[in-house]
């Protein structure tokens, strides 16, 4: 089972910037977003598993791997990229003001 490393996020704290992976239609936008902060990272899209993976930073020093599943967010916060489930930042149905 994949282990999720929780970043330093305070309750109700919003990411500085994020992009959501919603499938093939968002693949290019997410790749551009990740490359904004990791210019030489390598990306792989698996249409069967519907995942988008980024490994290293392309210069051989290993970089932390990012693996996005459908509807996950890649978030830039505290100077690093993190992968988070969308539910961490979307308000619950009863939390919205009418």
Tab-separated table of C-alpha atoms in Angstrom:
chain	number	residue	atom	x	y	z
A	1	UNK	CA	0.000	0.000	0.000
A	2	UNK	CA	1.263	3.485	-0.834
A	3	UNK	CA	2.253	5.601	2.133
A	4	UNK	CA	1.012	9.185	2.124
A	5	UNK	CA	3.443	11.663	3.647
A	6	UNK	CA	1.432	14.465	5.194
A	7	UNK	CA	2.897	17.892	4.418
A	8	UNK	CA	2.851	20.745	6.911
A	9	UNK	CA	-0.657	22.047	6.234
A	10	UNK	CA	-2.666	23.911	8.841
A	11	UNK	CA	-6.445	23.400	9.026
A	12	UNK	CA	-8.237	25.383	6.313
A	13	UNK	CA	-4.870	26.440	4.831
A	14	UNK	CA	-5.029	26.662	1.063
A	15	UNK	CA	-2.152	25.679	-1.198
A	16	UNK	CA	-0.145	28.482	-2.782
A	17	UNK	CA	-0.776	26.954	-6.177
A	18	UNK	CA	-2.188	23.645	-7.391
A	19	UNK	CA	-3.295	21.661	-10.416
A	20	UNK	CA	-5.779	18.794	-10.477
A	21	UNK	CA	-5.304	15.617	-12.481
A	22	UNK	CA	-8.713	14.756	-13.920
A	23	UNK	CA	-7.536	12.408	-16.659
A	24	UNK	CA	-6.032	12.645	-20.146
A	25	UNK	CA	-7.572	16.089	-20.729
A	26	UNK	CA	-5.596	17.618	-17.848
A	27	UNK	CA	-2.335	15.711	-18.413
A	28	UNK	CA	-0.516	18.487	-20.294
A	29	UNK	CA	-1.580	21.199	-17.821
A	30	UNK	CA	-0.400	19.140	-14.842
A	31	UNK	CA	2.923	18.349	-16.557
A	32	UNK	CA	3.492	22.060	-17.234
A	33	UNK	CA	2.643	22.890	-13.618
A	34	UNK	CA	5.101	20.319	-12.213
A	35	UNK	CA	7.815	21.405	-14.641
A	36	UNK	CA	7.387	24.983	-13.440
A	37	UNK	CA	8.905	23.867	-10.117
A	38	UNK	CA	10.929	20.865	-11.372
A	39	UNK	CA	12.103	21.858	-14.845
A	40	UNK	CA	13.874	18.620	-15.747
A	41	UNK	CA	11.502	16.041	-14.234
A	42	UNK	CA	10.409	13.022	-16.267
A	43	UNK	CA	6.711	12.180	-16.595
A	44	UNK	CA	4.847	8.993	-17.487
A	45	UNK	CA	1.115	8.674	-18.165
A	46	UNK	CA	-0.505	5.234	-17.823
A	47	UNK	CA	-3.904	5.275	-19.569
A	48	UNK	CA	-4.858	1.839	-18.213
A	49	UNK	CA	-4.176	2.658	-14.539
A	50	UNK	CA	-5.146	6.320	-15.128
A	51	UNK	CA	-2.101	7.611	-13.280
A	52	UNK	CA	0.461	10.298	-13.988
A	53	UNK	CA	3.917	9.812	-12.479
A	54	UNK	CA	6.888	12.132	-12.140
A	55	UNK	CA	10.279	10.793	-11.155
A	56	UNK	CA	13.465	12.551	-10.235
A	57	UNK	CA	14.257	15.905	-11.650
A	58	UNK	CA	16.114	14.717	-14.741
A	59	UNK	CA	19.613	15.531	-13.536
A	60	UNK	CA	20.378	12.252	-11.767
A	61	UNK	CA	20.046	13.365	-8.143
A	62	UNK	CA	16.935	11.263	-7.605
A	63	UNK	CA	14.271	13.822	-6.615
A	64	UNK	CA	11.146	12.651	-4.806
A	65	UNK	CA	8.668	10.723	-6.933
A	66	UNK	CA	5.135	12.076	-7.401
A	67	UNK	CA	2.292	9.765	-8.405
A	68	UNK	CA	-1.112	11.256	-9.200
A	69	UNK	CA	-4.238	9.157	-9.354
A	70	UNK	CA	-7.463	10.378	-10.878
A	71	UNK	CA	-8.727	13.585	-9.168
A	72	UNK	CA	-5.577	14.040	-7.054
A	73	UNK	CA	-4.057	17.490	-6.699
A	74	UNK	CA	-0.406	18.338	-7.100
A	75	UNK	CA	0.192	21.203	-4.703
A	76	UNK	CA	3.021	23.698	-4.336
A	77	UNK	CA	3.306	24.569	-0.678
A	78	UNK	CA	6.203	25.504	1.607
A	79	UNK	CA	8.645	25.377	-1.317
A	80	UNK	CA	7.838	21.771	-2.283
A	81	UNK	CA	5.448	19.819	-4.482
A	82	UNK	CA	3.073	17.376	-2.768
A	83	UNK	CA	0.341	15.051	-4.020
A	84	UNK	CA	-2.905	15.285	-2.072
A	85	UNK	CA	-6.380	13.849	-2.447
A	86	UNK	CA	-8.820	16.521	-3.620
A	87	UNK	CA	-11.007	16.035	-0.534
A	88	UNK	CA	-8.321	17.688	1.624
A	89	UNK	CA	-9.053	21.088	0.074
A	90	UNK	CA	-12.627	20.863	-1.155
A	91	UNK	CA	-15.268	21.975	1.356
A	92	UNK	CA	-17.720	19.403	2.664
A	93	UNK	CA	-21.276	19.815	1.389
A	94	UNK	CA	-22.515	21.195	4.722
A	95	UNK	CA	-19.595	23.667	5.072
A	96	UNK	CA	-20.693	25.914	2.223
A	97	UNK	CA	-22.439	29.212	2.863
A	98	UNK	CA	-25.641	29.897	0.945
